[in-house]
Amino acid sequence: MAPPDQHIHPVATGRAAETVAQHQDPQDLVFYAGWFCPYVQRVWIALEERGIPYQYKEVNPYKKEKHFLDINPKGLVPAIEYQGKALYESLILVEFLEDAYPDHIPHLLPKDPYTRAYVRIWVDHINKQIVPGFMRLIQAQDVEKQNAAREDLYKGLRTLVEKVRGPYFLGEEFSLVDVALAPWVLRDYISKENRGYSREAVGESWVKYAHALETRPSVVKTQSDKEHYAEIYARYLRDEAQSEAAKAIREGRPIP
Amino acid sequence: MSIPDQQIHPVATGRAAETVAQHQDPQELIFYSGWFCPFVQRTWIALEERGIPYQYKEINPYKKEKHFLDINPKGLVPAIEYKGKALYESLILIEFLEDAYPDYKPHLLPTDPYTRAYSRIWVDHISKTVVASFFRLLQAQEADKQKAALEDFTGSLRTLVEKVKGPYFLGDEFTYVDAAIAPWVVRDYLIQEHRGYTREALGEGWVKYAHALETRESVLKTQSDKKHYAEIYGRYLRDEAQSEAAKATREGRVIP
């Protein structure tokens, strides 16, 4: 029996489809993506922010092609092929792009060592608290668990938003913290419609910050039409999703 | 009733005590440490490898001092105070030391962007799979859970050791990946004595690599006398430990 998640719309749509079409020429850097994946979107946002040339290749995570698995046995997206060698892990890829493309502006990490570490600390908070917080809320089945998950998520978001200088995390400059978080902000309508979440409940500054993130051009350009996400997220809402992230949340392990 | 983990030997002993004694003078960088903590040891190893001047301050994580909490409200170790501002997270601190002390050799991260990202990928593997499964194994109480955790743990090491060039991960140079895993290698006697783990079961490559790590000078210099670890790890073995890592493992959450 095919895993339920195999019936995913096969290609990006909407604004993302335009972006995909603009990145079909062979380049030094091949970007392996799943159009719907929030981790992919982090790297995609970074590529778009920094104007780095890339060739976009769609990978169906549940039907992986041989060449992709040959260079990237772990088989996860996002991944890149750079001068024939593979790298993966969304945040490691964004940091790689900083190191490998020093002349493409803007940079997403500040040069000052302290602020660089400070950014990484808050990215780590997003990864450890906020992303799992959203996922646990979506995948929770009984009301008590949903309520607990929602309160945890709100706490994590409030802790973060206290540090937001506005409009973006560090102030005027869009940085890695914003990149790391934006894909989940875009998907928070799922929690709103199904799990009683609201941005207002977190606070006015969260409403403002979330809006700033979701209207950033690089974020808008990497979004597909909302209707195509519904089928995927329906499985998460029933806790039947088979992605590595979903399974990890279900089993109480770190998201790979 | 006092929290069980409060009865910890209060200071470093053995070789670590000598190292502590050599780092009592005020410096630009204050290193907040718990002598027994493996996450602390990662950063401590990095400081020692690179010869960076630091002032060592012992923090009892279960009786935190006011100044420490003032600058570092999250209150975890390892942490540093650098020019009056706090940073934390063991790996973020190692990366900070790379950025803030560019002239101190050796470097722990390669300068080549690809190899830098490659190192970060394997450090990420260590944190997400090796360390996480180590704690699960230590804290598992029932035989079937211990067996599953042991398989997870040895599986994660097998994946890693395939990539070790020898004597260290990248070859001749001791680097980031080695610092990230060494503290768990020096604690593996706990799972040898109590959970049926052996280095030999992983093959000669692992035995050699583990030996190279545990005999590295920076690792030896940051190790206290074995007997003082016993009381702490006794609690982990009974799944009664109250550290953030222990609680997260128990609850199926990511280690903060």
Coordinates of C-alpha atoms in Angstrom, one line a residue:
Chain A
M1 CA 0.0 0.0 0.0
A2 CA 1.4 3.4 -1.0
P3 CA 2.2 5.7 1.9
P4 CA -0.6 8.2 2.2
D5 CA 1.7 11.2 1.5
Q6 CA 2.4 10.1 -2.0
H7 CA -0.6 11.9 -3.5
I8 CA 1.0 15.3 -3.4
H9 CA 0.5 17.8 -6.1
P10 CA 3.7 17.2 -8.1
V11 CA 4.8 20.8 -8.8
A12 CA 4.9 24.3 -7.4
T13 CA 2.0 26.5 -8.3
G14 CA 1.2 30.2 -8.1
R15 CA 4.1 32.6 -7.4
A16 CA 6.4 29.7 -6.7
A17 CA 5.8 28.2 -10.1
E18 CA 7.0 31.5 -11.7
T19 CA 10.1 31.4 -9.6
V20 CA 10.7 27.7 -10.6
A21 CA 10.3 28.6 -14.3
Q22 CA 13.0 31.3 -13.9
H23 CA 15.5 28.8 -12.5
Q24 CA 15.6 26.0 -15.0
D25 CA 19.0 26.8 -16.6
P26 CA 22.0 24.6 -15.5
Q27 CA 24.0 26.3 -12.8
D28 CA 27.0 25.7 -10.5
L29 CA 24.4 25.1 -7.8
V30 CA 21.5 22.7 -8.1
F31 CA 18.7 23.2 -5.5
Y32 CA 16.8 20.1 -4.7
A33 CA 13.4 21.1 -3.4
G34 CA 10.0 19.9 -2.4
W35 CA 7.7 22.8 -3.2
F36 CA 5.5 22.3 -0.1
C37 CA 8.2 21.7 2.5
P38 CA 8.8 24.5 5.0
Y39 CA 12.5 23.5 5.5
V40 CA 13.0 23.8 1.8
Q41 CA 11.4 27.2 1.8
R42 CA 14.0 28.5 4.3
V43 CA 16.8 27.8 1.8
W44 CA 14.7 29.0 -1.1
I45 CA 14.0 32.3 0.6
A46 CA 17.8 32.7 1.2
L47 CA 18.6 32.0 -2.4
E48 CA 16.0 34.5 -3.6
E49 CA 17.1 37.1 -1.0
R50 CA 20.7 36.9 -2.0
G51 CA 20.2 36.6 -5.8
I52 CA 22.3 33.5 -6.0
P53 CA 22.0 31.6 -9.3
Y54 CA 20.6 28.2 -8.9
Q55 CA 18.8 25.5 -10.9
Y56 CA 15.6 24.3 -9.2
K57 CA 14.9 20.6 -9.3
E58 CA 11.7 19.2 -7.8
V59 CA 12.1 16.1 -5.8
N60 CA 9.1 14.1 -4.7
P61 CA 10.3 13.0 -1.2
Y62 CA 8.2 9.8 -1.5
K63 CA 9.5 8.9 -5.0
K64 CA 13.1 9.9 -5.0
E65 CA 15.2 9.8 -8.2
K66 CA 18.3 7.7 -8.4
H67 CA 20.8 10.5 -9.1
F68 CA 19.5 12.5 -6.1
L69 CA 19.9 9.5 -3.8
D70 CA 23.3 8.7 -5.3
I71 CA 24.7 12.0 -4.2
N72 CA 22.6 12.4 -1.1
P73 CA 21.9 9.0 0.4
K74 CA 20.0 10.4 3.4
G75 CA 17.5 11.5 0.7
L76 CA 16.1 14.5 2.5
V77 CA 15.2 17.9 1.0
P78 CA 16.3 20.6 1.0
A79 CA 19.6 19.6 -0.5
I80 CA 22.0 21.2 -2.9
E81 CA 24.5 19.9 -5.4
Y82 CA 27.5 22.2 -5.6
Q83 CA 30.3 21.4 -8.0
G84 CA 29.1 17.8 -8.0
K85 CA 29.0 17.3 -4.2
A86 CA 25.9 17.3 -2.0
L87 CA 25.0 19.1 1.1
Y88 CA 21.8 19.1 3.1
E89 CA 20.1 20.5 6.3
S90 CA 18.2 23.7 5.7
L91 CA 20.2 26.0 8.1
I92 CA 23.5 24.5 7.3
L93 CA 22.7 25.2 3.6
V94 CA 21.9 28.9 4.4
E95 CA 25.2 29.2 6.3
F96 CA 27.0 27.5 3.3
L97 CA 25.5 30.1 1.0
E98 CA 26.9 32.8 3.3
D99 CA 30.4 31.3 3.1
A100 CA 30.4 30.2 -0.6
Y101 CA 28.8 33.4 -2.0
P102 CA 30.4 36.2 0.0
D103 CA 29.8 38.8 -2.7
H104 CA 26.1 38.3 -3.0
I105 CA 24.3 41.0 -1.0
P106 CA 22.5 41.1 1.3
H107 CA 24.1 38.8 3.8
L108 CA 21.7 37.0 6.2
L109 CA 24.2 36.7 9.0
P110 CA 25.8 39.8 10.6
K111 CA 29.6 40.1 10.5
D112 CA 30.0 41.0 14.1
P113 CA 30.8 37.8 16.0
Y114 CA 28.6 38.5 19.0
T115 CA 25.5 39.4 16.9
R116 CA 26.2 36.4 14.6
A117 CA 26.1 34.1 17.7
Y118 CA 23.0 36.0 19.0
V119 CA 21.2 35.3 15.7
R120 CA 22.2 31.6 15.8
I121 CA 20.8 31.4 19.4
W122 CA 17.4 32.7 18.3
V123 CA 17.5 30.4 15.2
D124 CA 18.1 27.6 17.6
H125 CA 15.2 28.7 19.7
I126 CA 13.0 28.6 16.6
N127 CA 14.2 25.1 15.7
K128 CA 13.9 23.7 19.2
Q129 CA 10.7 25.4 20.5
I130 CA 8.7 27.0 17.7
V131 CA 8.9 24.6 14.9
P132 CA 8.2 21.5 17.1
G133 CA 5.6 23.7 18.8
F134 CA 3.6 24.2 15.6
M135 CA 4.0 20.6 14.6
R136 CA 2.9 19.2 18.0
L137 CA -0.1 21.5 17.9
I138 CA -1.1 20.4 14.4
Q139 CA -0.5 16.7 15.1
A140 CA -2.2 16.6 18.6
Q141 CA -5.4 14.7 18.5
D142 CA -7.2 15.2 21.8
V143 CA -8.3 18.5 23.1
E144 CA -6.2 18.5 26.2
K145 CA -3.0 17.8 24.2
Q146 CA -4.0 20.5 21.7
N147 CA -4.6 23.0 24.5
A148 CA -1.2 22.2 26.1
A149 CA 0.6 22.4 22.8
R150 CA -1.0 25.7 21.9
E151 CA 0.1 27.2 25.3
D152 CA 3.6 25.9 24.8
L153 CA 3.7 27.4 21.3
Y154 CA 2.4 30.8 22.5
K155 CA 5.1 30.8 25.2
G156 CA 7.8 30.1 22.6
L157 CA 6.5 32.8 20.3
R158 CA 6.2 35.4 23.1
T159 CA 9.8 34.7 24.2
L160 CA 10.9 35.3 20.6
V161 CA 8.8 38.3 19.8
E162 CA 10.2 40.2 22.9
K163 CA 13.5 40.3 21.1
V164 CA 12.1 41.4 17.7
R165 CA 13.4 45.0 17.0
G166 CA 11.0 45.5 14.0
P167 CA 10.1 45.3 11.3
Y168 CA 12.4 42.2 11.3
F169 CA 14.1 40.4 14.1
L170 CA 17.3 42.5 14.0
G171 CA 15.5 45.7 12.9
E172 CA 15.7 47.0 9.4
E173 CA 17.7 44.1 8.0
F174 CA 16.1 40.7 7.1
S175 CA 18.3 38.0 8.6
L176 CA 18.6 34.3 9.3
V177 CA 16.1 34.5 12.2
D178 CA 13.4 35.7 9.8
V179 CA 14.3 33.1 7.2
A180 CA 14.2 30.3 9.8
L181 CA 10.7 31.3 11.0
A182 CA 8.9 32.6 7.9
P183 CA 7.8 29.2 6.5
W184 CA 5.9 28.4 9.7
V185 CA 4.3 31.8 9.9
L186 CA 2.9 31.2 6.4
R187 CA 1.5 28.0 7.5
D188 CA -0.1 29.2 10.7
Y189 CA -3.5 29.5 9.1
I190 CA -3.6 25.7 9.5
S191 CA -3.4 26.0 13.3
K192 CA -5.8 28.9 13.2
E193 CA -8.5 27.1 11.2
N194 CA -8.0 23.7 13.1
R195 CA -6.4 24.2 16.4
G196 CA -7.7 27.5 17.9
Y197 CA -4.5 29.4 17.4
S198 CA -4.5 33.1 16.7
R199 CA -1.8 35.6 16.2
E200 CA -3.7 38.1 18.3
A201 CA -3.6 35.7 21.3
V202 CA 0.2 35.9 21.1
G203 CA 0.2 39.7 21.1
E204 CA 0.2 42.7 18.8
S205 CA 3.9 42.6 18.2
W206 CA 3.6 39.1 16.9
V207 CA 0.8 40.1 14.6
K208 CA 3.1 42.9 13.2
Y209 CA 6.1 40.7 12.9
A210 CA 4.3 37.8 11.3
H211 CA 2.8 40.2 8.8
A212 CA 6.3 41.6 8.0
L213 CA 7.5 38.1 7.3
E214 CA 4.7 36.9 5.2
T215 CA 4.8 40.0 2.9
R216 CA 8.6 39.8 2.3
P217 CA 9.0 39.4 -1.5
S218 CA 11.4 36.4 -1.2
V219 CA 8.8 34.7 1.0
V220 CA 5.9 35.5 -1.3
K221 CA 7.9 34.3 -4.4
T222 CA 8.4 30.9 -2.9
Q223 CA 4.8 30.2 -1.9
S224 CA 2.5 28.0 -3.9
D225 CA -1.3 28.2 -4.1
K226 CA -2.9 27.6 -0.7
E227 CA -5.3 24.9 -2.0
H228 CA -2.5 22.5 -2.8
Y229 CA -1.1 22.5 0.7
A230 CA -4.5 21.4 2.2
E231 CA -4.2 17.8 1.2
I232 CA -0.7 17.5 2.8
Y233 CA -1.7 19.3 6.0
A234 CA -4.9 17.3 6.4
R235 CA -2.7 14.3 7.1
Y236 CA -0.7 16.2 9.7
L237 CA -4.0 17.2 11.3
R238 CA -5.0 13.5 11.5
D239 CA -1.5 12.6 12.7
E240 CA -1.1 10.3 9.7
A241 CA 1.7 12.2 8.0
Q242 CA 4.7 10.2 7.0
S243 CA 7.3 12.8 6.6
E244 CA 10.5 12.5 8.8
A245 CA 9.4 15.6 10.7
A246 CA 6.0 14.2 11.5
K247 CA 7.3 10.8 12.5
A248 CA 9.9 12.4 14.8
I249 CA 7.3 14.5 16.6
R250 CA 5.0 11.5 16.9
E251 CA 7.8 9.4 18.4
G252 CA 9.4 12.1 20.7
R253 CA 12.6 12.3 18.8
P254 CA 14.5 15.3 17.4
I255 CA 13.3 16.3 13.9
P256 CA 16.1 15.1 11.6
Chain B
M1 CA 12.6 18.3 49.6
S2 CA 15.8 19.1 47.7
I3 CA 16.0 18.2 44.1
P4 CA 18.1 14.9 43.9
D5 CA 20.6 16.4 41.5
Q6 CA 21.6 19.0 44.0
Q7 CA 24.1 16.7 45.8
I8 CA 26.8 17.1 43.1
H9 CA 30.4 17.3 44.0
P10 CA 30.8 21.1 43.8
V11 CA 34.1 21.5 41.9
A12 CA 36.2 19.9 39.2
T13 CA 38.8 17.4 40.3
G14 CA 41.8 15.6 38.7
R15 CA 43.2 17.1 35.5
A16 CA 40.2 19.4 35.2
A17 CA 40.9 20.9 38.6
E18 CA 44.4 21.9 37.4
T19 CA 42.9 23.5 34.3
V20 CA 40.4 25.4 36.4
A21 CA 43.2 26.7 38.7
Q22 CA 45.1 28.0 35.6
H23 CA 42.1 30.1 34.6
Q24 CA 41.2 32.1 37.6
D25 CA 42.5 35.5 36.5
P26 CA 39.9 38.0 35.1
Q27 CA 39.7 37.9 31.3
E28 CA 37.6 39.4 28.5
L29 CA 35.9 36.1 28.3
I30 CA 34.3 34.4 31.3
F31 CA 33.4 30.8 30.8
Y32 CA 30.4 29.6 32.9
S33 CA 30.8 25.9 33.4
G34 CA 29.4 22.8 35.2
W35 CA 32.5 20.6 35.5
F36 CA 30.5 17.4 34.9
C37 CA 28.4 18.5 31.9
P38 CA 29.2 17.0 28.6
F39 CA 27.8 20.0 26.7
V40 CA 30.1 22.3 28.8
Q41 CA 33.1 20.0 27.9
R42 CA 32.6 20.6 24.2
T43 CA 33.2 24.3 24.6
W44 CA 35.9 23.8 27.2
I45 CA 37.7 21.5 24.8
A46 CA 37.5 24.2 22.1
L47 CA 38.9 26.9 24.5
E48 CA 41.8 24.6 25.4
E49 CA 42.5 23.5 21.9
R50 CA 42.7 27.1 20.7
G51 CA 44.5 28.6 23.7
I52 CA 42.0 31.3 24.2
P53 CA 42.3 33.2 27.5
Y54 CA 39.3 32.7 29.7
Q55 CA 38.2 33.0 33.3
Y56 CA 36.6 29.8 34.5
K57 CA 33.6 30.1 36.8
E58 CA 31.8 27.1 38.3
I59 CA 28.0 27.2 38.2
N60 CA 26.0 24.7 40.1
P61 CA 23.1 24.4 37.7
Y62 CA 20.7 23.6 40.5
K63 CA 21.8 26.6 42.6
K64 CA 22.4 29.4 40.1
E65 CA 24.0 32.7 41.2
K66 CA 22.2 36.0 40.6
H67 CA 24.7 37.6 38.3
F68 CA 24.8 34.5 36.1
L69 CA 21.0 34.5 35.8
D70 CA 20.9 38.3 35.3
I71 CA 23.0 38.1 32.1
N72 CA 21.8 34.7 31.1
P73 CA 18.1 34.3 32.1
K74 CA 17.8 30.9 30.4
G75 CA 20.4 29.9 33.0
L76 CA 22.0 27.0 31.2
V77 CA 25.6 26.0 31.0
P78 CA 27.8 26.3 29.1
A79 CA 27.6 30.0 28.7
I80 CA 30.1 32.8 28.3
E81 CA 30.2 36.4 29.2
Y82 CA 32.0 38.4 26.6
K83 CA 32.5 42.1 27.1
G84 CA 29.6 42.0 29.5
K85 CA 27.1 40.2 27.3
A86 CA 26.1 36.6 27.5
L87 CA 25.9 33.9 24.9
Y88 CA 25.1 30.2 25.3
E89 CA 24.6 26.8 23.5
S90 CA 27.7 24.7 23.3
L91 CA 28.0 24.6 19.5
I92 CA 27.1 28.2 19.0
L93 CA 29.8 29.1 21.5
I94 CA 32.4 27.1 19.6
E95 CA 31.4 28.9 16.4
F96 CA 31.5 32.2 18.2
L97 CA 35.1 31.5 19.4
E98 CA 36.0 30.8 15.7
D99 CA 34.6 34.2 14.7
A100 CA 35.7 36.3 17.6
Y101 CA 39.3 34.9 17.9
P102 CA 40.4 34.5 14.3
D103 CA 44.1 34.6 15.2
Y104 CA 44.1 31.8 17.7
K105 CA 45.3 28.5 16.2
P106 CA 44.3 25.9 15.4
H107 CA 40.9 26.7 13.9
L108 CA 38.3 24.0 14.6
L109 CA 36.3 24.8 11.5
P110 CA 37.8 24.5 8.0
T111 CA 37.9 27.7 5.9
D112 CA 36.7 26.0 2.7
P113 CA 32.9 26.5 2.5
Y114 CA 32.0 23.0 1.4
T115 CA 34.1 21.3 4.2
R116 CA 32.8 23.8 6.7
A117 CA 29.2 22.8 5.8
Y118 CA 30.2 19.1 5.8
S119 CA 31.6 19.4 9.3
R120 CA 28.4 21.1 10.5
I121 CA 26.4 18.3 9.0
W122 CA 28.2 15.7 11.0
V123 CA 28.1 17.8 14.2
D124 CA 24.3 18.1 13.6
H125 CA 24.2 14.3 13.2
I126 CA 26.0 14.0 16.5
S127 CA 23.6 16.3 18.3
K128 CA 20.4 14.9 16.8
T129 CA 21.2 11.2 16.8
V130 CA 24.3 10.3 18.8
V131 CA 23.7 12.5 21.9
A132 CA 20.0 12.1 21.9
S133 CA 20.2 8.3 21.7
F134 CA 22.9 8.2 24.4
F135 CA 20.6 9.9 26.9
R136 CA 17.7 7.7 25.8
L137 CA 19.9 4.6 26.4
L138 CA 21.1 5.8 29.7
Q139 CA 17.7 6.7 31.0
A140 CA 15.8 3.7 29.5
Q141 CA 14.5 1.4 32.3
E142 CA 12.8 -1.5 30.5
A143 CA 14.8 -4.2 28.6
D144 CA 13.0 -3.6 25.3
K145 CA 13.5 0.1 25.5
Q146 CA 17.2 -0.3 26.4
K147 CA 17.6 -2.7 23.4
A148 CA 16.0 -0.2 21.0
A149 CA 18.0 2.7 22.3
L150 CA 21.2 0.7 22.1
E151 CA 20.5 -0.1 18.5
D152 CA 19.7 3.6 17.8
F153 CA 23.0 4.6 19.5
T154 CA 25.2 2.1 17.8
G155 CA 23.5 2.8 14.5
S156 CA 24.2 6.5 14.8
L157 CA 27.9 5.8 15.6
R158 CA 28.2 3.3 12.6
T159 CA 27.0 6.0 10.3
L160 CA 29.5 8.5 11.7
V161 CA 32.6 6.2 11.9
E162 CA 32.3 5.4 8.1
K163 CA 33.2 9.1 7.5
V164 CA 36.2 9.2 9.9
K165 CA 39.4 9.7 8.0
G166 CA 41.6 9.0 11.0
P167 CA 43.1 9.6 13.5
Y168 CA 40.4 12.3 13.7
F169 CA 37.3 12.9 11.8
L170 CA 38.8 15.0 9.1
G171 CA 42.2 13.3 9.3
D172 CA 45.2 14.7 11.0
E173 CA 43.5 17.8 12.4
F174 CA 41.4 17.7 15.5
T175 CA 38.3 19.7 14.5
Y176 CA 34.7 20.7 15.3
V177 CA 33.3 17.2 14.8
D178 CA 35.8 15.7 17.3
A179 CA 35.1 18.3 19.9
A180 CA 31.3 17.8 19.5
I181 CA 31.4 14.1 20.2
A182 CA 34.4 13.6 22.6
P183 CA 32.5 14.2 25.8
W184 CA 30.2 11.3 25.1
V185 CA 33.0 9.1 24.2
V186 CA 34.6 9.7 27.5
R187 CA 31.3 8.9 29.2
D188 CA 30.7 5.7 27.3
Y189 CA 32.0 3.6 30.2
L190 CA 28.5 4.2 31.7
I191 CA 26.7 2.4 29.0
Q192 CA 29.5 -0.2 28.8
E193 CA 28.9 -1.0 32.5
H194 CA 25.2 -0.6 32.6
R195 CA 23.6 -1.0 29.1
G196 CA 25.5 -3.6 27.3
Y197 CA 27.4 -1.3 24.9
T198 CA 30.9 -2.1 23.7
R199 CA 33.2 -0.1 21.4
E200 CA 34.4 -3.4 19.9
A201 CA 30.9 -4.2 18.6
L202 CA 31.3 -1.1 16.3
G203 CA 34.5 -2.3 14.8
E204 CA 38.2 -1.5 14.9
G205 CA 37.6 1.9 13.2
W206 CA 35.4 3.0 16.1
V207 CA 37.8 1.6 18.8
K208 CA 40.7 3.6 17.2
Y209 CA 38.7 6.8 16.8
A210 CA 37.3 6.7 20.3
H211 CA 40.8 6.1 21.7
A212 CA 42.2 9.0 19.7
L213 CA 39.5 11.3 21.1
E214 CA 39.8 10.3 24.7
T215 CA 43.6 10.7 24.7
R216 CA 43.6 14.1 23.1
E217 CA 45.2 16.6 25.5
S218 CA 42.3 19.1 25.5
V219 CA 39.9 16.3 26.4
L220 CA 42.1 14.9 29.2
K221 CA 42.6 18.4 30.6
T222 CA 38.9 18.9 31.0
Q223 CA 38.1 15.6 32.6
S224 CA 37.5 15.2 36.3
D225 CA 38.0 12.1 38.4
K226 CA 35.7 9.3 37.4
K227 CA 34.3 8.6 40.8
H228 CA 32.6 12.0 41.0
Y229 CA 30.6 11.4 37.9
A230 CA 29.1 8.2 39.4
E231 CA 26.6 9.9 41.6
I232 CA 25.3 12.1 38.8
Y233 CA 25.0 9.4 36.3
G234 CA 23.5 7.0 38.8
R235 CA 20.4 9.3 38.6
Y236 CA 20.4 9.1 34.8
L237 CA 20.6 5.3 35.0
R238 CA 17.5 5.3 37.3
D239 CA 15.8 7.9 35.1
E240 CA 15.6 10.3 38.1
A241 CA 17.9 13.0 36.7
Q242 CA 16.6 16.5 36.7
S243 CA 18.8 18.2 34.2
E244 CA 17.1 19.9 31.2
A245 CA 18.6 17.2 29.0
A246 CA 17.3 14.4 31.2
K247 CA 13.8 15.9 31.4
A248 CA 13.6 16.5 27.7
T249 CA 14.7 12.9 26.9
R250 CA 12.1 11.6 29.4
E251 CA 9.3 13.7 27.8
G252 CA 10.3 13.0 24.2
R253 CA 11.3 16.5 23.5
V254 CA 14.4 18.0 21.9
I255 CA 17.3 18.6 24.4
P256 CA 17.3 22.4 25.0

